[in-house]
Coordinates of C-alpha atoms and ligand atoms in Angstrom, one line a residue:
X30 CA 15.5 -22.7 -43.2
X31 CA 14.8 -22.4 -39.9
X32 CA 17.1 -25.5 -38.5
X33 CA 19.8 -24.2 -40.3
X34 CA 20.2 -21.5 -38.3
X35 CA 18.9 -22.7 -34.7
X36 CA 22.2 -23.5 -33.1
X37 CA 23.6 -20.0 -33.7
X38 CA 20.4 -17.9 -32.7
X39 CA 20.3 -20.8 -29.6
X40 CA 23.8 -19.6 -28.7
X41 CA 22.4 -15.8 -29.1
X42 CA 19.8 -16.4 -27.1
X43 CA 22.0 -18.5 -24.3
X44 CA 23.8 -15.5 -24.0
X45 CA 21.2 -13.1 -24.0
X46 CA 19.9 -15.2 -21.0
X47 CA 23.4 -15.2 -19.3
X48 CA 24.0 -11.4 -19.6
X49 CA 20.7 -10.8 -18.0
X50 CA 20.0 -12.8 -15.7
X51 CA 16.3 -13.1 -14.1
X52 CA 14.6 -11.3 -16.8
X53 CA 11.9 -13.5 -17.9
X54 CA 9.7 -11.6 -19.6
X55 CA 12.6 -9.7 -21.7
X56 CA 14.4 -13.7 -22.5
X57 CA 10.8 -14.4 -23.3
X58 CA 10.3 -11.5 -25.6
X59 CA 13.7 -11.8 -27.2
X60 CA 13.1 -15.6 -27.9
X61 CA 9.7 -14.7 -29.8
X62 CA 11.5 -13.0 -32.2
X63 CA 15.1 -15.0 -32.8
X64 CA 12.5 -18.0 -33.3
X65 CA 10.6 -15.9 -35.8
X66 CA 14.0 -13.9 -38.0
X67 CA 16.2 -16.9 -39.2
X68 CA 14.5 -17.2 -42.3
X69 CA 15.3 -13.5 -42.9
X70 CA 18.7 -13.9 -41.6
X71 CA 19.0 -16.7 -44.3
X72 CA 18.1 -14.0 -46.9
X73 CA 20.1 -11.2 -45.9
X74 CA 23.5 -13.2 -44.5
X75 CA 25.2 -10.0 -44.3
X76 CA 23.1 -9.0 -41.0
X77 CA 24.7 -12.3 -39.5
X78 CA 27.9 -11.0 -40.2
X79 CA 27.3 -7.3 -38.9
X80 CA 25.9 -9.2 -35.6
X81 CA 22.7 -7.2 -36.0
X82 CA 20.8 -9.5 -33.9
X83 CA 23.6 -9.4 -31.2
X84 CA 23.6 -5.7 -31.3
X85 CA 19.5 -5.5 -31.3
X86 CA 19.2 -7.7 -28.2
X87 CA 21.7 -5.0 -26.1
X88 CA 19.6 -1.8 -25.4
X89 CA 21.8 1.6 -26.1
X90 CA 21.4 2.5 -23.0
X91 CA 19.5 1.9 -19.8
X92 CA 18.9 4.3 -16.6
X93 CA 17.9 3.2 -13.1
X94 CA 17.2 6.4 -10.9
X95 CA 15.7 6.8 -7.5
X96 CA 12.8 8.6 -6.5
X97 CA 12.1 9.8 -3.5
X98 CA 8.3 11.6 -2.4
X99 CA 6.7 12.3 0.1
X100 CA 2.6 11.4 0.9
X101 CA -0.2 13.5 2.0
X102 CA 1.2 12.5 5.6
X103 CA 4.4 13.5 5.6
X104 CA 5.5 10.2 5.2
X105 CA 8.6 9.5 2.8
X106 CA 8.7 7.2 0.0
X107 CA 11.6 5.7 -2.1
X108 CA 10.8 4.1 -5.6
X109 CA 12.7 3.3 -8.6
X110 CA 12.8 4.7 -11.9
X111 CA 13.8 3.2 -15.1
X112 CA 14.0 4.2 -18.5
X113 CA 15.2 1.8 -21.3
X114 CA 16.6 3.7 -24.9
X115 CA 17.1 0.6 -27.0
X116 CA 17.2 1.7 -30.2
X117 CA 17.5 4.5 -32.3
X118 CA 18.2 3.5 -35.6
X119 CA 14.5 4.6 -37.0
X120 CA 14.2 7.7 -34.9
X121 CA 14.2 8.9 -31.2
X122 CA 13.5 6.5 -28.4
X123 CA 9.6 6.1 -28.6
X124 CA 7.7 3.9 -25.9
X125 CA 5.2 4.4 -22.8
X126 CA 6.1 4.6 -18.7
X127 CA 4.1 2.0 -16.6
X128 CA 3.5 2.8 -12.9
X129 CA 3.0 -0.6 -11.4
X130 CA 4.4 -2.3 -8.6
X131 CA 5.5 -5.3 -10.7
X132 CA 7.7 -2.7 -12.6
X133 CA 11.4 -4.3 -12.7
X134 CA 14.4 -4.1 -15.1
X135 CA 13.2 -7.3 -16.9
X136 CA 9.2 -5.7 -17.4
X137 CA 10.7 -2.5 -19.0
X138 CA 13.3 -4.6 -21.1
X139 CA 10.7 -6.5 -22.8
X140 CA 8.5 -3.5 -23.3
X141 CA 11.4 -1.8 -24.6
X142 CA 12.8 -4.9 -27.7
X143 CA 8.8 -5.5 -28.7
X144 CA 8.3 -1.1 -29.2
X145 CA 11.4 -1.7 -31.8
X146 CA 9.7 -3.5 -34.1
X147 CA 6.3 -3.0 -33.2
X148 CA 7.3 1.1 -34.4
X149 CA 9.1 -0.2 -37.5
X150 CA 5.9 -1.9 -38.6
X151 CA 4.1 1.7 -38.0
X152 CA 6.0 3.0 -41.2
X153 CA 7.0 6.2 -39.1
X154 CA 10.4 8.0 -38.0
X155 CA 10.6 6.7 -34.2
X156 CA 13.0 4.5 -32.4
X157 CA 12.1 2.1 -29.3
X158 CA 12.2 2.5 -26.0
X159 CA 10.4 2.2 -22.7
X160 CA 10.4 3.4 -18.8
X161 CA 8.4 2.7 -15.5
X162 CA 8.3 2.9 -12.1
X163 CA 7.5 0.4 -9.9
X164 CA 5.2 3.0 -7.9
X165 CA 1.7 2.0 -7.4
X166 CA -0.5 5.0 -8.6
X167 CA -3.5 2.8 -6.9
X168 CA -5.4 4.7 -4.0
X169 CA -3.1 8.1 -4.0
X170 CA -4.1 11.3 -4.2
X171 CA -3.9 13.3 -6.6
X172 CA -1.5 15.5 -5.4
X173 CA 0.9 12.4 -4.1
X174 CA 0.4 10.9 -8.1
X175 CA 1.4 14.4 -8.8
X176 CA 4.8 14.7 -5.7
X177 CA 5.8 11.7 -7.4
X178 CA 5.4 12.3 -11.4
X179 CA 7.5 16.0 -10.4
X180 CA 10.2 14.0 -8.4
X181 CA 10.5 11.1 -11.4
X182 CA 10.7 14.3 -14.1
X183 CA 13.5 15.5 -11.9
X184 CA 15.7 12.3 -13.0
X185 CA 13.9 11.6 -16.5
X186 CA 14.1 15.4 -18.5
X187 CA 18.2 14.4 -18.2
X188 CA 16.9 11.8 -20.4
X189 CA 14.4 12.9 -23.0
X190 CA 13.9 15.9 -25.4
X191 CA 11.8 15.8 -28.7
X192 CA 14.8 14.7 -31.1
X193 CA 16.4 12.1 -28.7
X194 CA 13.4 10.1 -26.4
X195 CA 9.6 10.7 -26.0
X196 CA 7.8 8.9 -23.4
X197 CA 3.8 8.8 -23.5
X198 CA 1.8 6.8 -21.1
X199 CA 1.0 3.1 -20.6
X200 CA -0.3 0.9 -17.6
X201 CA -0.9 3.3 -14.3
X202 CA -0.3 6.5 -16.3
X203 CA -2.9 8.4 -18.3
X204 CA -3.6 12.0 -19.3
X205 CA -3.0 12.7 -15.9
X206 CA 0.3 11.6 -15.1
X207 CA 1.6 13.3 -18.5
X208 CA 0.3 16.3 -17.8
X209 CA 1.6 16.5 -14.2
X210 CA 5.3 15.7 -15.7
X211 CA 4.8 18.0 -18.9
X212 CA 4.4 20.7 -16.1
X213 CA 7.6 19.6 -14.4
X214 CA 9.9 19.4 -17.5
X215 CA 9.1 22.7 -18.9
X216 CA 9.7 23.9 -15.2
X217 CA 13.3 22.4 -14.9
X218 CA 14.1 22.9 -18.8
X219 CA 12.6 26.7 -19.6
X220 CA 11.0 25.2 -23.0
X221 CA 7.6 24.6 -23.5
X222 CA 8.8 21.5 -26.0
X223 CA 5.4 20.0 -27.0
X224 CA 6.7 17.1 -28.7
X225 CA 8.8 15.7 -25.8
X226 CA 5.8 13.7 -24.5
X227 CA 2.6 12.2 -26.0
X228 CA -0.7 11.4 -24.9
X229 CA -0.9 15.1 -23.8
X230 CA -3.9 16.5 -23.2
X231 CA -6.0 18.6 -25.7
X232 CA -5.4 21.8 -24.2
X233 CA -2.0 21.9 -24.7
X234 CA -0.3 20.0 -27.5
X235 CA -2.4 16.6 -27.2
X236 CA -4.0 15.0 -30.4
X237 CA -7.4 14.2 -30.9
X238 CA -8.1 10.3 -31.1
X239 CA -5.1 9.2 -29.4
X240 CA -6.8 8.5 -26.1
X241 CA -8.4 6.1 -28.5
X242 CA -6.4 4.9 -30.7
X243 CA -4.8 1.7 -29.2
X244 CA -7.8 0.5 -28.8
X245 CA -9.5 1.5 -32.3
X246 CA -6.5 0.7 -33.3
X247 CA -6.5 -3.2 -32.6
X248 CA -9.9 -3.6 -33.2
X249 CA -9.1 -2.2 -37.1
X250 CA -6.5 -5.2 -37.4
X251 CA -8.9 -7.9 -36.0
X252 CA -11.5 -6.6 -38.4
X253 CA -8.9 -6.5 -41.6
X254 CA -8.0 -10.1 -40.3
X255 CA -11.8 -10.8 -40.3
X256 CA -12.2 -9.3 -43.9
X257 CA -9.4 -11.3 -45.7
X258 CA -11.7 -14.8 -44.7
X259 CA -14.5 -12.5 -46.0
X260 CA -16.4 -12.1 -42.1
X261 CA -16.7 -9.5 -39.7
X262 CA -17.4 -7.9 -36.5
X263 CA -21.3 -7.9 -36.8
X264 CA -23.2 -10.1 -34.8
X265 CA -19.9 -11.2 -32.8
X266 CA -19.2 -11.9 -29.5
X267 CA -16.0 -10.5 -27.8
X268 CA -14.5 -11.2 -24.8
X269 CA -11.8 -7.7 -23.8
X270 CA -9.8 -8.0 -20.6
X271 CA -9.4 -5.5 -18.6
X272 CA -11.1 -2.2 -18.5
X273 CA -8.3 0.3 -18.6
X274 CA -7.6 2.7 -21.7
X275 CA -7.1 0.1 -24.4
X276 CA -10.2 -2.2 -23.0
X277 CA -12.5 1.0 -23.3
X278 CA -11.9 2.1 -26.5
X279 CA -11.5 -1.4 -28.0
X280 CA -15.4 -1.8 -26.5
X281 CA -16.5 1.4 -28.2
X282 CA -15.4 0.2 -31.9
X283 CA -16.2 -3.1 -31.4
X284 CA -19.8 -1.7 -30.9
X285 CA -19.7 0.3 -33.5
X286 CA -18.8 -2.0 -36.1
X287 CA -21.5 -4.4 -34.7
X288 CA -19.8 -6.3 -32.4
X289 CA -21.3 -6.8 -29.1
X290 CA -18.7 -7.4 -25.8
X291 CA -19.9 -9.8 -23.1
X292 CA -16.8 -10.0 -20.9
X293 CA -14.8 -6.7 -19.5
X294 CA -12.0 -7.5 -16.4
X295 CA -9.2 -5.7 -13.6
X296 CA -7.2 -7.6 -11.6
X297 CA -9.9 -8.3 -9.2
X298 CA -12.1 -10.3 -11.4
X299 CA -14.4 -10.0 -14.3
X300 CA -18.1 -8.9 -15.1
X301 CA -20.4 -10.7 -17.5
X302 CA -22.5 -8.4 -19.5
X303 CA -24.7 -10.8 -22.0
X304 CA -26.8 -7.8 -23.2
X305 CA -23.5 -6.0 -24.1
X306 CA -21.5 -3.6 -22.3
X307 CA -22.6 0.1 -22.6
X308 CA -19.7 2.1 -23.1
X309 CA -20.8 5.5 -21.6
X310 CA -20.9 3.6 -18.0
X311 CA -17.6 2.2 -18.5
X312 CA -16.2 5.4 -19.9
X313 CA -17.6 7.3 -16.3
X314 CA -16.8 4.5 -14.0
X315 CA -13.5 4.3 -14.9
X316 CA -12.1 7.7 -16.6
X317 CA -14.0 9.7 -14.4
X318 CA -14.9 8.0 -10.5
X319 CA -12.0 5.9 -11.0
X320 CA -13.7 2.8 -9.7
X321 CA -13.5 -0.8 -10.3
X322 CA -15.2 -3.3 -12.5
X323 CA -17.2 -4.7 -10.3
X324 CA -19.5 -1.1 -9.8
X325 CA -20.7 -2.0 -13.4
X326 CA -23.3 -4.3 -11.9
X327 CA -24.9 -1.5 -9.7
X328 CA -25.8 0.3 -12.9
X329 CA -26.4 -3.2 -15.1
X330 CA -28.1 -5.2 -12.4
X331 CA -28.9 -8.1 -15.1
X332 CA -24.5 -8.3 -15.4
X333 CA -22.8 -10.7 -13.1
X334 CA -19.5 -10.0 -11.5
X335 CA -17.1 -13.2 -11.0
X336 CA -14.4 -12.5 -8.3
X337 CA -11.0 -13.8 -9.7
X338 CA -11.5 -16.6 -12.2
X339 CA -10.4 -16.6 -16.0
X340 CA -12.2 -14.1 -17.8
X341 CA -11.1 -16.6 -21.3
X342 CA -13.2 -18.9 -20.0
X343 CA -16.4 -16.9 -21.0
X344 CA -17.4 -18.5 -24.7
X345 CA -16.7 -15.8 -27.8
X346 CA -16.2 -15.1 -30.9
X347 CA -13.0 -12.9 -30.5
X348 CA -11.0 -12.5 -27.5
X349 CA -9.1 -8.9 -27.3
X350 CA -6.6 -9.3 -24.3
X351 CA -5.9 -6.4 -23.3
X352 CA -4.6 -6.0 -19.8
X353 CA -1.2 -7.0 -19.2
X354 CA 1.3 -9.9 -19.9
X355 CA 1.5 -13.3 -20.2
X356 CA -2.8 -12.7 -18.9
X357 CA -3.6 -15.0 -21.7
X358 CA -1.9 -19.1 -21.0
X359 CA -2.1 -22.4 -22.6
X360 CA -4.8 -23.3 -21.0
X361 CA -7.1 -20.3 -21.8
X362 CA -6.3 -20.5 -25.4
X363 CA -7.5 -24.1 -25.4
X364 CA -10.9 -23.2 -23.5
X365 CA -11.5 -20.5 -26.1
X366 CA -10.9 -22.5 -29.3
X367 CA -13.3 -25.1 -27.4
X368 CA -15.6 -22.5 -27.3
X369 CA -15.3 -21.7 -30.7
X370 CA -13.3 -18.5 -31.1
X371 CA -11.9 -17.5 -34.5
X372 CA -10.1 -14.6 -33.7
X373 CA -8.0 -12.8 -31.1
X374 CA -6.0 -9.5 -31.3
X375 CA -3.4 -8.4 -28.6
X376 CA -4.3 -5.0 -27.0
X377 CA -2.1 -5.8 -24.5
X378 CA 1.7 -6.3 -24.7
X379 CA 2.7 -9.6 -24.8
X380 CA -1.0 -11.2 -23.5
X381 CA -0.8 -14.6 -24.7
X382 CA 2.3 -16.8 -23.4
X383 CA 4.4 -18.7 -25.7
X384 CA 2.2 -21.9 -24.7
X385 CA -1.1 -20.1 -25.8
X386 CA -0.2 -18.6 -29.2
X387 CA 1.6 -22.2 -30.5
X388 CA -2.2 -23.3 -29.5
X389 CA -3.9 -20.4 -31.4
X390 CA -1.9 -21.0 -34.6
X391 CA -2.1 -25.0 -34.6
X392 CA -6.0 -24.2 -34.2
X393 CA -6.0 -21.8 -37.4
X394 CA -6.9 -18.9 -35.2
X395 CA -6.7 -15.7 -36.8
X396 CA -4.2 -14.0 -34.2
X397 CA -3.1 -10.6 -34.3
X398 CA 0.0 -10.1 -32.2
X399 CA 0.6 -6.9 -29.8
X400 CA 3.5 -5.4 -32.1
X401 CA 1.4 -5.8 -35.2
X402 CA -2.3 -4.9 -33.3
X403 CA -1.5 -2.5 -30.7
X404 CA 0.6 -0.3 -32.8
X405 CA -2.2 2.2 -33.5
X406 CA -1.4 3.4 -30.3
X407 CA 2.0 4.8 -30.8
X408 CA 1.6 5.2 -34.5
X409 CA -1.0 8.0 -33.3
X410 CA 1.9 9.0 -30.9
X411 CA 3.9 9.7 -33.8
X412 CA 1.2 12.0 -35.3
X413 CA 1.0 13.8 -32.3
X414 CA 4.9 14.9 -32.8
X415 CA 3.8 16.0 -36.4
X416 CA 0.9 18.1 -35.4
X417 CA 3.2 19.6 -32.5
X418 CA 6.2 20.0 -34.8
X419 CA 3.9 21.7 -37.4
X420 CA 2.5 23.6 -34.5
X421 CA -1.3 22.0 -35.5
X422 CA -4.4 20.4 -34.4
X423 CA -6.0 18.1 -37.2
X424 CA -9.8 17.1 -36.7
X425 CA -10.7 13.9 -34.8
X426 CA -12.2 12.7 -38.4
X427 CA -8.7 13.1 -40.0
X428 CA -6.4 11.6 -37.2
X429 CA -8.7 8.6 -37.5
X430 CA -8.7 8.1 -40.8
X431 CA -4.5 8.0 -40.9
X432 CA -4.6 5.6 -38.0
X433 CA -6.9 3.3 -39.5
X434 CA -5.2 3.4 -42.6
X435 CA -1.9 3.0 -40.7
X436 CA -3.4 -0.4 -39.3
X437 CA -4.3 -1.6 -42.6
X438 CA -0.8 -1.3 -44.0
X439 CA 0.6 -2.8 -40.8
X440 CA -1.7 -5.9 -41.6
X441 CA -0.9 -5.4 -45.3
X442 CA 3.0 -5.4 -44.4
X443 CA 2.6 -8.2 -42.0
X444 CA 0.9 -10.5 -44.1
X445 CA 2.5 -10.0 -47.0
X446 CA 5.6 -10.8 -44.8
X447 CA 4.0 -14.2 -43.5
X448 CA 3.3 -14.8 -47.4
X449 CA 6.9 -14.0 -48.6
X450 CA 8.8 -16.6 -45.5
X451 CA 6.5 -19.4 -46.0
X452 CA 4.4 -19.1 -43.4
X453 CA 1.3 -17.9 -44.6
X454 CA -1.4 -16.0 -42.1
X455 CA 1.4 -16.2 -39.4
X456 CA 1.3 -13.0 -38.5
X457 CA 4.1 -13.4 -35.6
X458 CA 6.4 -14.7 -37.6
X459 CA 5.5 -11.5 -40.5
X460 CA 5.3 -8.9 -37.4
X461 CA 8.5 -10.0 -36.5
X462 CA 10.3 -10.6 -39.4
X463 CA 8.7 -6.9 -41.3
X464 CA 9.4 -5.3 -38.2
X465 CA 13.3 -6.3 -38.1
X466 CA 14.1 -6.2 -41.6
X467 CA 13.3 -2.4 -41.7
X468 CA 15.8 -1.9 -38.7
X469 CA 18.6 -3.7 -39.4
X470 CA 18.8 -2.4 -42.6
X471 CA 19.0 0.9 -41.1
X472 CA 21.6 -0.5 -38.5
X473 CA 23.7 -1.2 -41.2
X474 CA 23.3 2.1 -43.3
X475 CA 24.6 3.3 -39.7
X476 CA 28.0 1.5 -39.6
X477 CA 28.9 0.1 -36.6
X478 CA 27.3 1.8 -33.8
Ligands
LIG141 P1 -4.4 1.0 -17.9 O1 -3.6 1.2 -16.7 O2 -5.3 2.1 -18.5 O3 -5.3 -0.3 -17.7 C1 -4.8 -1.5 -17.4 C2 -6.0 -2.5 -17.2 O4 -5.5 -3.8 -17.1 C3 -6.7 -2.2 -15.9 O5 -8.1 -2.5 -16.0 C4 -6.0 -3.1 -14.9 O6 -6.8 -3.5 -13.8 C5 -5.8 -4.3 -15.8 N1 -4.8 -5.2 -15.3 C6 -3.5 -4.8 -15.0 N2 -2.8 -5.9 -14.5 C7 -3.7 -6.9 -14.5 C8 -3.5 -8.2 -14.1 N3 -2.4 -8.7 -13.6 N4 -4.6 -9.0 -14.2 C9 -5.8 -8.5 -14.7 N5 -6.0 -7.3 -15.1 C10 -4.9 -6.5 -15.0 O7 -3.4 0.5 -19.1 P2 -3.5 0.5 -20.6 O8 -4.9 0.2 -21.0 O9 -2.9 1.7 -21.2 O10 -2.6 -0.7 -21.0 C11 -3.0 -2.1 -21.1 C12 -2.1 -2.9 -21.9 O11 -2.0 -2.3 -23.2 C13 -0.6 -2.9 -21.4 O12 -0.1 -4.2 -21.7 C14 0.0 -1.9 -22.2 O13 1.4 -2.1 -22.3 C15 -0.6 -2.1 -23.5 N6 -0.5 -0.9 -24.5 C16 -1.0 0.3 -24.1 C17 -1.0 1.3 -25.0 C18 -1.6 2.7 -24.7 O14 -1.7 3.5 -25.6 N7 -2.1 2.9 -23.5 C19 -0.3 1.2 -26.3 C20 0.1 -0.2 -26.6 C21 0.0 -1.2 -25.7 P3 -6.5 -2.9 -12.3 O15 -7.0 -1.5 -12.3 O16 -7.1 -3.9 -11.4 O17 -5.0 -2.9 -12.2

């Protein structure tokens, strides 16, 4: 099925290439999935026709601002500001804002294609999108992070409103960072419009468990991938990288469904923890001091910090990447299925390279891909705009409960989509394919837009 519909998709993707040029990471992301649809495209011809793949690889629209601030010096400071609306077919534009200096056009493209279908897989009304910066929130003061999330609101609120885009965080911007631009766009609009950002904080529209939800939320895929070959977390040994939002939480419910994690990272290098980490240092060194990975050992003196290095090559059970992209390469995945490891679940957008996942799947390694395993996080997103639009505030208990039933259909959806196009427990290919069926469909319902 698949050759019989290479050279076109080939000659999509040559063009997709062409039209933007020196966007690896967003050619990389859009070959994932044209390698992954044809079989679909084979089954419903009349997307070909529409050129619903053509019109999915073009984002709606894309913004590229300035913004200028000013540090605690005086000093002045120009950055640039992005924000990505590609598609709106399910809902508004949905999708995080990453402050990081490797922030391009290219970074937020790719972000922006994988929240399409990674938010069609979630079952709920939201479109996909993504923005960024390519400011480096690292060592600032508070009240520079704060100059500069006012002077990028000044350019976004243009953008954004509850029906038409909702940013929430991702790398470099936390409750912080939202709560210093929620302030700025009621300023400049005169609404206090709850639902026009996520990951607010509790005090004023934000929903309990979301902080925690990416995290819980790929650990509840890994362990339905677990369940289906009748095993589980207990007793298992897990490598997560980094040590950012999604690493924490994914350590706290690995823990508490038995799972032990050995291996924790930043970009500096990674810390060995044999005994298990304890999640209440991690929680305070990094939510609260703000410190690096390598202060675990003062408090853990047995732990051993490795400067640099491949955190993948520290033997597991499970590795949970969940840093950043392309963290995870051909190389790594063969030293972990060396070492044994049966499973892995993205945290992280688009971890593994192209390289490492053909490796995982030749290997029968259960591998839960970001758009199917990190959607927890903006499913809970999306249940933040119904709380705020009901003007509510459900219990931790309950929020939880949705999400983790949320990530059981998404593995439910996924699987069954693997199962349906041949490839059984090919859960890229069923991400992928589940994920775009549901959009195009809607595409076309649309008419031609
Ligand atoms: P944070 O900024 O909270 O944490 C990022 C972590 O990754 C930090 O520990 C950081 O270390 C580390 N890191 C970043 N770049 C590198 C690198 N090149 N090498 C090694 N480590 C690195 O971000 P999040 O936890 O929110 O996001 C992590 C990933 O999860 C991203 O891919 C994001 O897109 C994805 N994601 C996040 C969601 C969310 O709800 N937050 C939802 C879905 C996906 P350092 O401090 O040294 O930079």
């Amino acid at each position: 099925m698949v050759t019989q519909l290479s050279g076109s998709m080939e000659t999509i993707y040559n063009d997709v290439v062409k039209r933007n040029p020196g966007e690896a990471e967003f050619h990389q992301a859009v070959k994932e999935v044209l390698e992954s649809v044809a079989p679909a495209l084979v089954k419903y011809p009349e997307f070909v026709e529409a050129r619903i793949i053509e019109r999915i690889c073009e984002p709606e629209r894309q913004t590229i601002f300035r913004v200028p601030w000013q540090d605690d010096k005086g000093q002045m400071h120009v950055n640039r500001g992005i924000r990505v609306q590609f598609n709106s077919a399910l809902g508004p534009y949905k999708g995080g804002i990453r402050f990081h200096p490797s922030v391009y056009l290219g970074i937020i493209k790719f972000l922006g294609f994988e929240q399409i279908f990674k938010n069609s897989l979630t079952g709920l009304p939201i479109g996909g999108g993504k923005g960024g910066s390519d400011f480096d929130p690292k060592g600032k003061s508070d009240s520079e992070v704060m100059r500069f999330c006012q002077s990028f609101m000044i350019e976004l609120h243009r953008l954004i409103g509850e029906h038409t885009d909702v940013p929430a965080g991702d790398i470099g911007v936390g409750a912080r960072e939202i709560g210093y631009m929620f302030g700025q766009y009621k300023r400049l609009t005169n609404r206090f419009e709850a639902g026009v950002l996520t990951g607010k904080g509790l005090l004023y529209g934000g929903s309990l468990a979301r902080t925690q939800a990416t995290g819980y939320g790929c650990t509840y895929f890994v362990e339905e991938m677990l369940k289906a070959k009748n095993n589980s977390f207990d007793g298992k040994k897990v490598v997560v990288s980094g040590s950012g939002n999604v690493a924490i939480y994914t350590l706290e419910k690995v823990v508490q469904l038995g799972g032990k994690v050995i291996a924790m990272s930043d970009s500096g290098g990674y810390v060995v923890d044999e005994k298990g980490f304890d999640f209440g240092t991690i929680k305070r060194l990094k939510e609260v001091e703000r410190r690096r990975i390598k202060d675990y050992c003062d408090y853990h003196k047995h732990a051993r910090y490795i400067e640099g290095g491949s955190i993948w090559d520290v033997p597991c059970d499970i590795a949970m990447p969940s840093a950043t992209q392309n963290e995870l390469t051909g190389k790594d995945a063969k030293e972990l299925v060396k070492n044994g490891c049966i499973a892995v679940g993205e945290g992280a957008n688009m971890p593994s390279t192209p390289e490492a996942i053909q490796v995982f799947l030749d290997a029968g390694v259960l591998f839960g891909p970001a758009k199917a395993a990190n959607a927890g996080g903006v499913a809970t997103s999306a249940l933040e705009m119904q709380q705020n639009a009901g003007r509510e505030a459900w219990e931790f208990a309950e929020v939880d409960a949705k999400l983790h039933q949320i990530m059981r259909n998404i593995y439910k959806t996924t699987s069954e989509a693997a199962d349906e196009f041949g490839v059984p427990g090919n859960f890229v290919v069923g991400a992928n394919i589940a994920g775009f069926i549901k959009v195009a469909r809607v595409m076309m319902i649309h008419g031609l837009i």
